[in-house]
XYZ file of C-alpha atoms in Angstrom:
139
model
C 96.363 96.000 -14.268
C 92.630 95.477 -14.094
C 90.603 95.045 -10.913
C 87.588 92.829 -10.444
C 85.214 91.984 -7.649
C 84.276 88.594 -6.273
C 82.282 87.059 -3.456
C 82.974 83.669 -1.945
C 79.359 82.725 -1.251
C 77.799 81.263 1.922
C 77.839 77.678 0.621
C 81.593 77.722 0.044
C 82.243 79.441 3.387
C 80.040 76.936 5.260
C 81.773 74.003 3.549
C 85.247 75.229 4.557
C 86.427 76.085 1.050
C 87.673 79.663 1.506
C 91.352 78.700 1.572
C 91.042 76.309 -1.359
C 89.289 78.936 -3.469
C 91.796 81.651 -2.537
C 94.646 79.285 -3.457
C 93.148 78.718 -6.926
C 92.655 82.459 -7.361
C 96.271 83.203 -6.428
C 97.612 80.298 -8.508
C 95.967 81.975 -11.491
C 97.945 85.161 -11.050
C 95.501 87.283 -9.084
C 96.673 89.619 -6.370
C 94.254 90.054 -3.483
C 94.000 93.826 -3.119
C 91.367 93.793 -0.367
C 89.421 91.102 1.444
C 86.737 91.161 4.107
C 84.473 88.565 5.682
C 80.976 89.766 6.515
C 77.383 88.670 6.713
C 75.245 90.533 4.183
C 72.072 92.197 5.388
C 68.897 91.697 3.419
C 69.085 95.282 2.151
C 72.717 94.862 1.047
C 71.896 91.688 -0.881
C 68.772 93.234 -2.425
C 70.756 96.297 -3.490
C 73.627 94.297 -4.890
C 71.362 91.972 -6.876
C 68.820 94.681 -7.826
C 69.517 93.983 -11.505
C 67.791 90.618 -10.961
C 64.850 91.979 -8.932
C 62.261 91.051 -11.573
C 63.580 87.517 -12.014
C 61.810 84.578 -10.356
C 64.960 83.549 -8.449
C 65.537 86.962 -6.826
C 64.006 86.219 -3.404
C 65.728 82.842 -3.062
C 69.033 84.440 -4.121
C 68.712 87.133 -1.452
C 67.803 84.502 1.154
C 70.813 82.380 0.163
C 73.257 85.290 0.165
C 72.180 86.345 3.665
C 72.151 82.900 5.299
C 75.763 82.982 6.409
C 79.084 84.777 6.086
C 80.627 85.654 2.733
C 84.117 86.770 1.735
C 84.309 89.950 -0.335
C 87.332 90.246 -2.607
C 88.982 92.973 -4.657
C 91.305 91.197 -7.091
C 93.846 92.450 -9.591
C 95.703 91.123 -12.646
C 95.773 91.658 -16.387
C 92.371 90.863 -17.915
C 91.067 90.236 -14.391
C 87.358 90.144 -15.227
C 87.701 87.707 -18.111
C 90.260 85.517 -16.362
C 88.273 85.238 -13.109
C 85.184 84.161 -15.040
C 87.284 81.427 -16.694
C 88.691 80.312 -13.326
C 85.206 80.273 -11.743
C 83.617 78.272 -14.555
C 80.048 78.250 -15.845
C 77.264 79.436 -13.531
C 75.754 75.962 -13.637
C 78.404 73.647 -12.150
C 77.101 70.816 -14.339
C 78.384 72.828 -17.332
C 81.603 74.055 -15.711
C 84.960 72.866 -17.003
C 86.993 70.447 -14.904
C 89.254 72.188 -12.409
C 87.168 75.361 -12.208
C 85.999 76.660 -8.849
C 82.357 75.947 -9.554
C 83.058 72.433 -10.840
C 85.073 71.702 -7.698
C 82.933 73.382 -5.030
C 79.458 74.435 -6.250
C 76.338 72.610 -5.122
C 73.922 73.876 -7.799
C 73.266 76.682 -10.266
C 72.166 78.942 -7.388
C 74.541 77.675 -4.697
C 77.538 78.066 -6.961
C 80.313 79.044 -4.524
C 81.468 82.285 -6.094
C 80.346 85.506 -7.735
C 82.563 87.389 -10.165
C 81.952 90.638 -12.012
C 80.886 90.198 -15.630
C 82.488 93.340 -17.125
C 85.051 95.980 -16.115
C 82.260 98.554 -15.655
C 80.311 96.178 -13.422
C 83.475 95.423 -11.450
C 84.013 99.123 -10.768
C 80.453 99.507 -9.465
C 80.578 96.322 -7.374
C 83.929 97.280 -5.849
C 82.490 100.673 -4.862
C 79.385 98.985 -3.416
C 81.328 96.838 -0.966
C 84.603 98.736 -0.508
C 83.175 102.238 -0.043
C 85.780 104.666 1.182
C 88.681 102.313 0.426
C 91.200 103.559 -2.113
C 92.010 100.266 -3.787
C 94.735 101.959 -5.853
C 96.663 102.634 -2.644
C 96.740 98.978 -1.624
């Protein structure tokens, strides 16, 4: 079984879509290994998105990700990273396939409801970033 990391973003939380998104995730064979609702600090968001720090959208992304609560998820299933990216849909909801999370719930390319790791190595790092000290293999 492979683990991946996801964030239900502030737009989806504010719009009352946590349960709907979690239902889609579970309907697609994911097991929720760990879940926590929190409000990211500016430093947490900057650290998490540091890979994008030189991009023009970095500051607006940090502002967006800290504007309200998020739901942090550790998910598990076979081919978890690839499958979650399929279930989420394209980053730009205008290009997302029908029935995907972003097609159903995203407001824009930046306010796109959900983050998902893009590779198993990234997932491992992102899981450690937000679930420090939690042995996800024990859950």
